[in-house]
């Protein structure tokens, strides 16, 4: 038998032997579901966590408004698959009930039931005794009607022309409190107003003004209501590396970032004259990472023969596409030695020039220290004088 199988069998056996000595614990709630108010079309989730020994079983039940005495059990996939129930059992029991695309009929009381009583499923027993319960009330209100502007597309023809976004709250279950504007999930400053009809003006629209705009209406006793207006534009690449210099064997990182909405689909390719090669993550040395308006190409263990060249990032969305190029240069391993080799070459050339110059000097330019020229002339003059004296004496 495999050693791991033996170990697992021993653990199970010891666990079973120790069960009688572990004290039983009645079921109890660690977290209970909370009541909420929602709008039609929204989604809600209720969370329930229980503890006990053994781990309690969890069930979800539902009662319509004003009929709290007639609960019906909920199952995963009920209400045309709008209901989802996810339950996990460990030291504690945890269950999440979710319902999507809410309707007015989804209002009511939702109940999390838990029990570890061995008699909990015995129909002769009173469920009020064998099961503990935690309730939450879900109120679903009709979503207010908001008339909003149609989507706007920013093009070269409309560049510089002001764009006005407009929302009008026509019907609501209760009076609204105020309204404000958001862009890409963030509130736009200085846009809060108490008017039912609200506008937002983009004075000089550019690609970075595109995005998902939302007018939001708030209420004192109800959830916020909103409407979305999309302002679209083709991608505009605002940042990239124009060039990258690396040594062979190193890693290179090229990137591009853009503005424009919707977020683009990014592609990379290597350009060679009029042809190009698409790049993906299948080679083991090229790795592409994309995040909304940002893309990154990492090249590992650079090859001086194949990797240098032009790399193009391309951003494409439903409005159009834009591309930019980065030049990658890969230097040899000897590149760091080039300054030293240059200095050494200059020294060698200088020494050769000196040696050649010394060898080509004329012999007349070399002075003899033992027999100076001036001294030789003086001695010759003295000899002539001595000869003249001898000749006179003889006469």
CSV table of C-alpha atoms in Angstrom, one decimal:
chain,number,residue,atom,x,y,z
A,1,UNK,CA,0.0,0.0,0.0
A,2,UNK,CA,1.2,3.5,-0.8
A,3,UNK,CA,2.6,5.4,2.3
A,4,UNK,CA,0.3,8.3,1.7
A,5,UNK,CA,-2.7,6.0,1.6
A,6,UNK,CA,-1.7,4.4,4.9
A,7,UNK,CA,-1.3,7.9,6.5
A,8,UNK,CA,-4.7,9.0,5.3
A,9,UNK,CA,-6.3,5.8,6.6
A,10,UNK,CA,-4.7,6.3,10.0
A,11,UNK,CA,-5.9,9.9,10.2
A,12,UNK,CA,-9.5,8.9,9.3
A,13,UNK,CA,-9.4,6.0,11.8
A,14,UNK,CA,-8.1,8.2,14.6
A,15,UNK,CA,-10.7,10.9,13.7
A,16,UNK,CA,-13.5,8.3,13.9
A,17,UNK,CA,-12.2,7.0,17.2
A,18,UNK,CA,-12.1,10.5,18.7
A,19,UNK,CA,-15.6,11.5,17.6
A,20,UNK,CA,-17.3,10.2,20.6
A,21,UNK,CA,-15.0,12.3,22.8
A,22,UNK,CA,-15.7,15.6,21.0
A,23,UNK,CA,-18.6,17.4,22.7
A,24,UNK,CA,-21.6,18.2,20.5
A,25,UNK,CA,-22.5,21.8,19.9
A,26,UNK,CA,-25.9,23.1,18.8
A,27,UNK,CA,-26.1,25.1,15.6
A,28,UNK,CA,-25.6,28.9,15.9
A,29,UNK,CA,-25.4,31.8,13.5
A,30,UNK,CA,-22.0,33.5,13.0
A,31,UNK,CA,-23.4,35.9,10.3
A,32,UNK,CA,-27.0,36.4,9.4
A,33,UNK,CA,-28.6,37.8,6.2
A,34,UNK,CA,-29.3,41.5,6.1
A,35,UNK,CA,-32.5,43.3,4.8
A,36,UNK,CA,-32.1,45.4,1.6
A,37,UNK,CA,-34.1,47.6,-0.7
A,38,UNK,CA,-33.5,47.1,-4.4
A,39,UNK,CA,-34.7,48.3,-7.8
A,40,UNK,CA,-36.2,46.2,-10.5
A,41,UNK,CA,-33.4,44.8,-12.8
A,42,UNK,CA,-30.8,44.8,-10.0
A,43,UNK,CA,-29.2,41.8,-8.2
A,44,UNK,CA,-28.9,41.0,-4.5
A,45,UNK,CA,-27.0,38.4,-2.4
A,46,UNK,CA,-27.7,37.2,1.1
A,47,UNK,CA,-24.9,35.7,3.2
A,48,UNK,CA,-25.4,33.2,6.0
A,49,UNK,CA,-22.7,31.5,8.1
A,50,UNK,CA,-23.3,28.9,10.9
A,51,UNK,CA,-21.3,27.0,13.4
A,52,UNK,CA,-21.9,23.7,15.3
A,53,UNK,CA,-20.7,20.2,15.8
A,54,UNK,CA,-21.4,18.4,13.7
A,55,UNK,CA,-21.5,21.2,11.0
A,56,UNK,CA,-25.1,22.2,10.5
A,57,UNK,CA,-27.0,21.8,7.3
A,58,UNK,CA,-28.1,25.1,5.6
A,59,UNK,CA,-31.4,25.7,3.7
A,60,UNK,CA,-33.0,28.8,2.2
A,61,UNK,CA,-36.7,29.5,2.3
A,62,UNK,CA,-38.9,32.3,1.0
A,63,UNK,CA,-42.3,33.8,1.9
A,64,UNK,CA,-44.2,36.4,-0.2
A,65,UNK,CA,-45.1,39.8,1.2
A,66,UNK,CA,-47.8,39.6,3.9
A,67,UNK,CA,-47.7,35.8,3.8
A,68,UNK,CA,-45.0,35.1,6.4
A,69,UNK,CA,-46.8,31.9,7.5
A,70,UNK,CA,-46.4,30.2,4.1
A,71,UNK,CA,-42.7,29.6,3.5
A,72,UNK,CA,-41.4,27.7,0.4
A,73,UNK,CA,-38.0,26.2,0.1
A,74,UNK,CA,-35.7,27.7,-2.5
A,75,UNK,CA,-33.5,25.6,-4.8
A,76,UNK,CA,-30.5,26.5,-7.0
A,77,UNK,CA,-31.7,27.3,-10.5
A,78,UNK,CA,-35.3,28.3,-9.4
A,79,UNK,CA,-37.2,31.2,-10.9
A,80,UNK,CA,-36.0,30.5,-14.5
A,81,UNK,CA,-32.4,30.1,-13.3
A,82,UNK,CA,-32.3,33.5,-11.7
A,83,UNK,CA,-31.7,31.9,-8.2
A,84,UNK,CA,-28.3,30.7,-7.3
A,85,UNK,CA,-27.3,29.0,-4.0
A,86,UNK,CA,-23.7,28.3,-3.2
A,87,UNK,CA,-23.0,26.4,0.0
A,88,UNK,CA,-19.7,25.1,1.5
A,89,UNK,CA,-19.2,23.0,4.6
A,90,UNK,CA,-16.1,22.9,6.7
A,91,UNK,CA,-15.5,23.8,10.3
A,92,UNK,CA,-18.4,26.2,9.7
A,93,UNK,CA,-21.2,26.1,7.1
A,94,UNK,CA,-21.4,29.0,4.7
A,95,UNK,CA,-24.1,29.7,2.1
A,96,UNK,CA,-24.8,32.6,-0.3
A,97,UNK,CA,-28.2,33.1,-1.9
A,98,UNK,CA,-28.2,35.3,-5.1
A,99,UNK,CA,-31.1,36.4,-7.3
A,100,UNK,CA,-30.5,38.4,-10.6
A,101,UNK,CA,-32.8,40.5,-12.8
A,102,UNK,CA,-35.1,41.4,-9.9
A,103,UNK,CA,-38.8,41.8,-10.4
A,104,UNK,CA,-41.5,43.2,-8.1
A,105,UNK,CA,-42.5,39.6,-7.3
A,106,UNK,CA,-39.1,38.9,-5.7
A,107,UNK,CA,-40.0,41.1,-2.7
A,108,UNK,CA,-40.6,39.1,0.5
A,109,UNK,CA,-39.0,37.5,3.4
A,110,UNK,CA,-35.9,35.3,2.9
A,111,UNK,CA,-35.0,32.9,5.6
A,112,UNK,CA,-31.7,31.0,6.3
A,113,UNK,CA,-32.3,27.8,8.2
A,114,UNK,CA,-29.6,25.7,9.9
A,115,UNK,CA,-29.7,22.5,11.9
A,116,UNK,CA,-27.4,19.7,13.1
A,117,UNK,CA,-30.2,18.0,14.9
A,118,UNK,CA,-30.4,14.3,13.8
A,119,UNK,CA,-34.2,14.6,13.7
A,120,UNK,CA,-34.2,17.8,11.5
A,121,UNK,CA,-35.7,16.0,8.4
A,122,UNK,CA,-38.2,14.0,10.4
A,123,UNK,CA,-41.7,15.3,9.3
A,124,UNK,CA,-43.1,14.3,12.6
A,125,UNK,CA,-40.9,16.8,14.3
A,126,UNK,CA,-41.7,20.5,14.7
A,127,UNK,CA,-39.3,22.5,12.4
A,128,UNK,CA,-39.4,25.4,14.8
A,129,UNK,CA,-37.7,23.2,17.4
A,130,UNK,CA,-35.1,21.4,15.2
A,131,UNK,CA,-34.1,24.3,13.0
A,132,UNK,CA,-32.7,27.8,13.9
A,133,UNK,CA,-33.7,30.6,11.6
A,134,UNK,CA,-32.5,34.1,10.5
A,135,UNK,CA,-34.6,36.3,8.3
A,136,UNK,CA,-34.1,39.2,5.9
A,137,UNK,CA,-36.7,41.3,4.1
A,138,UNK,CA,-36.0,42.2,0.5
A,139,UNK,CA,-38.1,45.1,-0.9
A,140,UNK,CA,-38.0,45.5,-4.7
A,141,UNK,CA,-39.2,48.9,-6.0
A,142,UNK,CA,-39.9,49.9,-9.6
A,143,UNK,CA,-36.9,51.4,-11.1
A,144,UNK,CA,-37.4,55.2,-11.8
A,145,UNK,CA,-37.6,56.2,-15.5
A,146,UNK,CA,-34.7,58.3,-16.7
A,147,UNK,CA,-34.6,59.7,-20.2
A,148,UNK,CA,-30.9,59.9,-21.2
A,149,UNK,CA,-29.0,61.1,-24.3
A,150,UNK,CA,-27.9,58.6,-26.9
A,151,UNK,CA,-24.3,57.5,-27.1
A,152,UNK,CA,-21.8,59.9,-28.6
A,153,UNK,CA,-18.9,59.1,-30.9
A,154,UNK,CA,-16.0,61.5,-31.0
A,155,UNK,CA,-14.4,61.7,-34.5
A,156,UNK,CA,-11.9,63.9,-36.3
A,157,UNK,CA,-14.8,65.8,-37.8
A,158,UNK,CA,-16.4,66.5,-34.4
A,159,UNK,CA,-13.1,67.3,-32.6
A,160,UNK,CA,-13.2,70.6,-30.8
A,161,UNK,CA,-17.0,70.9,-31.0
A,162,UNK,CA,-18.7,70.9,-27.5
A,163,UNK,CA,-20.7,67.8,-26.5
A,164,UNK,CA,-23.6,68.0,-24.0
A,165,UNK,CA,-24.9,64.9,-22.1
A,166,UNK,CA,-28.4,65.1,-20.7
A,167,UNK,CA,-30.6,63.2,-18.3
A,168,UNK,CA,-34.2,63.8,-17.2
A,169,UNK,CA,-35.9,62.0,-14.3
A,170,UNK,CA,-39.5,61.5,-15.5
A,171,UNK,CA,-41.0,59.1,-13.0
A,172,UNK,CA,-39.9,58.0,-9.5
A,173,UNK,CA,-41.5,56.1,-6.6
A,174,UNK,CA,-40.5,58.9,-4.2
A,175,UNK,CA,-39.2,62.5,-4.6
A,176,UNK,CA,-35.5,62.6,-5.5
A,177,UNK,CA,-32.9,64.3,-3.3
A,178,UNK,CA,-30.2,65.4,-5.8
A,179,UNK,CA,-28.3,64.2,-8.8
A,180,UNK,CA,-24.7,64.1,-9.9
A,181,UNK,CA,-22.5,62.8,-12.8
A,182,UNK,CA,-19.9,60.1,-12.8
A,183,UNK,CA,-17.2,59.0,-15.3
A,184,UNK,CA,-15.8,55.5,-15.3
A,185,UNK,CA,-17.1,54.9,-11.8
A,186,UNK,CA,-15.8,58.1,-10.3
A,187,UNK,CA,-17.9,61.1,-9.4
A,188,UNK,CA,-17.2,64.3,-11.4
A,189,UNK,CA,-16.6,67.2,-9.1
A,190,UNK,CA,-19.0,70.2,-9.0
A,191,UNK,CA,-21.9,68.4,-10.8
A,192,UNK,CA,-24.4,67.9,-7.9
A,193,UNK,CA,-27.7,69.6,-8.4
A,194,UNK,CA,-31.3,69.3,-7.2
A,195,UNK,CA,-32.8,69.6,-10.7
A,196,UNK,CA,-34.6,66.7,-12.3
A,197,UNK,CA,-33.1,67.7,-15.6
A,198,UNK,CA,-29.3,67.6,-15.4
A,199,UNK,CA,-26.6,68.1,-18.1
A,200,UNK,CA,-22.9,67.7,-18.4
A,201,UNK,CA,-20.9,69.6,-21.0
A,202,UNK,CA,-17.6,68.6,-22.5
A,203,UNK,CA,-16.2,71.8,-23.9
A,204,UNK,CA,-13.3,70.5,-26.1
A,205,UNK,CA,-13.8,66.8,-26.4
A,206,UNK,CA,-10.7,64.6,-27.0
A,207,UNK,CA,-10.1,60.9,-26.9
A,208,UNK,CA,-9.3,61.0,-23.2
A,209,UNK,CA,-12.8,62.5,-22.6
A,210,UNK,CA,-14.4,59.3,-23.9
A,211,UNK,CA,-15.7,56.7,-21.4
A,212,UNK,CA,-18.8,55.6,-19.5
A,213,UNK,CA,-20.7,58.5,-18.1
A,214,UNK,CA,-23.5,58.0,-15.6
A,215,UNK,CA,-26.2,60.4,-14.2
A,216,UNK,CA,-27.1,59.4,-10.7
A,217,UNK,CA,-30.3,60.4,-8.8
A,218,UNK,CA,-30.4,59.9,-5.0
A,219,UNK,CA,-33.4,59.4,-2.8
A,220,UNK,CA,-33.9,59.6,1.0
A,221,UNK,CA,-35.7,56.2,1.4
A,222,UNK,CA,-34.7,54.3,-1.8
A,223,UNK,CA,-31.6,53.2,-3.6
A,224,UNK,CA,-29.9,55.4,-6.1
A,225,UNK,CA,-31.2,55.3,-9.7
A,226,UNK,CA,-28.9,55.9,-12.7
A,227,UNK,CA,-28.6,55.9,-16.5
A,228,UNK,CA,-25.5,55.3,-18.5
A,229,UNK,CA,-24.3,57.3,-21.6
A,230,UNK,CA,-21.4,56.0,-23.6
A,231,UNK,CA,-19.0,58.5,-25.2
A,232,UNK,CA,-16.8,56.5,-27.6
A,233,UNK,CA,-13.6,57.3,-29.5
A,234,UNK,CA,-11.0,55.4,-31.3
A,235,UNK,CA,-7.8,54.6,-29.3
A,236,UNK,CA,-5.1,57.3,-29.1
A,237,UNK,CA,-1.7,56.0,-28.0
A,238,UNK,CA,-0.4,58.6,-25.6
A,239,UNK,CA,2.7,56.9,-24.3
A,240,UNK,CA,5.3,54.3,-25.6
A,241,UNK,CA,9.0,53.7,-25.7
A,242,UNK,CA,10.4,55.2,-28.9
A,243,UNK,CA,13.6,53.1,-28.6
A,244,UNK,CA,15.1,50.5,-26.2
A,245,UNK,CA,18.9,49.7,-26.0
A,246,UNK,CA,19.9,46.4,-24.3
A,247,UNK,CA,22.8,43.9,-24.3
A,248,UNK,CA,22.4,40.4,-25.6
A,249,UNK,CA,21.2,38.0,-23.0
A,250,UNK,CA,19.3,40.7,-21.1
A,251,UNK,CA,15.5,41.2,-21.0
A,252,UNK,CA,13.7,44.0,-22.7
A,253,UNK,CA,10.3,45.5,-21.8
A,254,UNK,CA,8.3,47.5,-24.4
A,255,UNK,CA,4.9,49.2,-23.5
A,256,UNK,CA,2.1,51.3,-25.0
A,257,UNK,CA,-0.7,53.1,-23.2
A,258,UNK,CA,-3.7,54.8,-24.7
A,259,UNK,CA,-6.9,56.7,-24.2
A,260,UNK,CA,-10.2,56.1,-25.9
A,261,UNK,CA,-13.3,54.0,-25.2
A,262,UNK,CA,-14.2,51.2,-25.4
A,263,UNK,CA,-11.0,49.7,-24.1
A,264,UNK,CA,-8.9,48.5,-27.1
A,265,UNK,CA,-7.8,45.0,-28.1
A,266,UNK,CA,-4.0,45.0,-28.1
A,267,UNK,CA,-1.7,43.2,-30.6
A,268,UNK,CA,2.0,43.2,-31.1
A,269,UNK,CA,4.0,42.4,-34.2
A,270,UNK,CA,7.6,42.8,-35.5
A,271,UNK,CA,8.0,44.9,-38.6
A,272,UNK,CA,10.5,43.9,-41.3
A,273,UNK,CA,10.3,46.3,-44.2
A,274,UNK,CA,6.9,45.7,-45.8
A,275,UNK,CA,6.3,42.4,-44.0
A,276,UNK,CA,5.5,41.7,-40.4
A,277,UNK,CA,5.4,38.8,-37.9
A,278,UNK,CA,2.6,38.6,-35.3
A,279,UNK,CA,3.8,38.1,-31.7
A,280,UNK,CA,2.0,36.0,-29.0
A,281,UNK,CA,2.8,34.1,-25.8
A,282,UNK,CA,3.5,30.8,-27.5
A,283,UNK,CA,7.3,31.1,-28.1
A,284,UNK,CA,8.4,31.0,-24.4
A,285,UNK,CA,10.5,34.2,-24.8
A,286,UNK,CA,7.8,36.7,-25.7
A,287,UNK,CA,5.2,37.6,-23.0
A,288,UNK,CA,2.3,40.0,-23.6
A,289,UNK,CA,0.3,41.5,-20.7
A,290,UNK,CA,-2.8,43.6,-21.5
A,291,UNK,CA,-4.8,45.7,-19.0
A,292,UNK,CA,-7.6,47.9,-20.4
A,293,UNK,CA,-5.7,50.9,-21.9
A,294,UNK,CA,-2.2,49.5,-21.3
A,295,UNK,CA,-0.1,46.7,-22.9
A,296,UNK,CA,3.3,45.4,-22.2
A,297,UNK,CA,5.7,43.2,-24.2
A,298,UNK,CA,8.5,41.4,-22.4
A,299,UNK,CA,11.3,39.7,-24.4
A,300,UNK,CA,13.6,37.3,-22.4
A,301,UNK,CA,17.2,36.4,-23.1
A,302,UNK,CA,17.7,38.8,-26.1
A,303,UNK,CA,19.3,37.4,-29.2
A,304,UNK,CA,21.6,39.8,-31.1
A,305,UNK,CA,20.8,38.2,-34.4
A,306,UNK,CA,17.0,37.8,-34.4
A,307,UNK,CA,15.6,40.3,-31.8
A,308,UNK,CA,16.8,43.8,-33.0
A,309,UNK,CA,14.3,45.7,-35.1
A,310,UNK,CA,11.0,47.6,-35.1
A,311,UNK,CA,8.1,46.4,-32.8
A,312,UNK,CA,4.6,47.7,-33.4
A,313,UNK,CA,1.8,47.9,-30.8
A,314,UNK,CA,-1.7,48.1,-32.2
A,315,UNK,CA,-4.8,49.3,-30.3
A,316,UNK,CA,-8.2,48.5,-31.9
A,317,UNK,CA,-11.8,49.1,-30.8
A,318,UNK,CA,-15.2,49.3,-32.5
A,319,UNK,CA,-14.4,52.9,-33.6
A,320,UNK,CA,-11.0,52.5,-35.1
A,321,UNK,CA,-7.3,51.6,-34.5
A,322,UNK,CA,-4.0,53.2,-33.9
A,323,UNK,CA,-0.4,51.9,-33.9
A,324,UNK,CA,3.0,53.0,-32.7
A,325,UNK,CA,6.5,51.7,-33.3
A,326,UNK,CA,9.4,51.1,-30.9
A,327,UNK,CA,13.0,50.4,-32.1
A,328,UNK,CA,14.9,47.7,-30.2
A,329,UNK,CA,18.7,47.7,-30.4
A,330,UNK,CA,20.7,44.8,-29.0
A,331,UNK,CA,24.4,45.2,-28.3
A,332,UNK,CA,27.2,42.6,-28.1
A,333,UNK,CA,28.6,41.3,-24.8
A,334,UNK,CA,31.7,43.3,-25.6
A,335,UNK,CA,29.8,46.6,-25.7
A,336,UNK,CA,30.8,47.6,-22.1
A,337,UNK,CA,34.5,47.1,-23.1
A,338,UNK,CA,34.3,49.5,-26.1
A,339,UNK,CA,35.4,52.6,-24.2
A,340,UNK,CA,38.4,50.8,-22.7
A,341,UNK,CA,39.4,49.3,-26.1
A,342,UNK,CA,39.1,52.8,-27.7
A,343,UNK,CA,41.5,54.3,-25.2
A,344,UNK,CA,43.9,51.3,-25.6
A,345,UNK,CA,43.8,51.7,-29.4
A,346,UNK,CA,44.7,55.4,-29.1
A,347,UNK,CA,47.7,54.6,-26.8
A,348,UNK,CA,49.0,51.9,-29.3
A,349,UNK,CA,48.7,54.3,-32.2
A,350,UNK,CA,50.6,57.0,-30.3
A,351,UNK,CA,53.4,54.7,-29.4
A,352,UNK,CA,53.7,53.5,-33.0
A,353,UNK,CA,53.9,57.1,-34.2
A,354,UNK,CA,56.7,57.9,-31.7
A,355,UNK,CA,58.7,54.8,-32.7
A,356,UNK,CA,58.4,55.5,-36.4
A,357,UNK,CA,59.4,59.1,-35.9
A,358,UNK,CA,62.5,58.2,-33.9
A,359,UNK,CA,63.6,55.6,-36.5
A,360,UNK,CA,63.2,58.1,-39.4
A,361,UNK,CA,65.4,60.8,-37.8
A,362,UNK,CA,68.4,62.0,-40.1
A,363,UNK,CA,71.9,61.0,-38.9
A,364,UNK,CA,73.2,64.6,-39.2
A,365,UNK,CA,70.7,65.5,-36.4
A,366,UNK,CA,72.5,63.2,-34.0
A,367,UNK,CA,75.3,65.0,-32.1
A,368,UNK,CA,78.6,63.3,-30.9
A,369,UNK,CA,79.3,64.4,-27.4
A,370,UNK,CA,83.0,63.1,-27.4
A,371,UNK,CA,84.2,65.2,-30.4
A,372,UNK,CA,82.3,68.5,-30.7
A,373,UNK,CA,82.6,70.2,-34.0
A,374,UNK,CA,83.8,73.5,-32.5
A,375,UNK,CA,86.8,71.8,-30.8
A,376,UNK,CA,87.9,70.2,-34.1
A,377,UNK,CA,88.1,73.5,-35.8
A,378,UNK,CA,90.2,75.0,-33.0
A,379,UNK,CA,92.8,72.2,-33.2
A,380,UNK,CA,93.1,72.5,-36.9
A,381,UNK,CA,93.9,76.2,-36.6
A,382,UNK,CA,96.6,75.6,-34.0
A,383,UNK,CA,98.3,73.0,-36.2
A,384,UNK,CA,98.6,75.5,-39.0
A,385,UNK,CA,100.2,78.0,-36.6
A,386,UNK,CA,102.8,75.5,-35.4
A,387,UNK,CA,103.8,74.6,-39.0
A,388,UNK,CA,104.4,78.3,-39.8
A,389,UNK,CA,106.7,78.8,-36.8
A,390,UNK,CA,108.8,75.8,-37.7
A,391,UNK,CA,109.2,77.1,-41.3
A,392,UNK,CA,110.5,80.5,-40.0
A,393,UNK,CA,113.1,78.9,-37.7
A,394,UNK,CA,114.5,76.8,-40.4
A,395,UNK,CA,115.2,79.8,-42.6
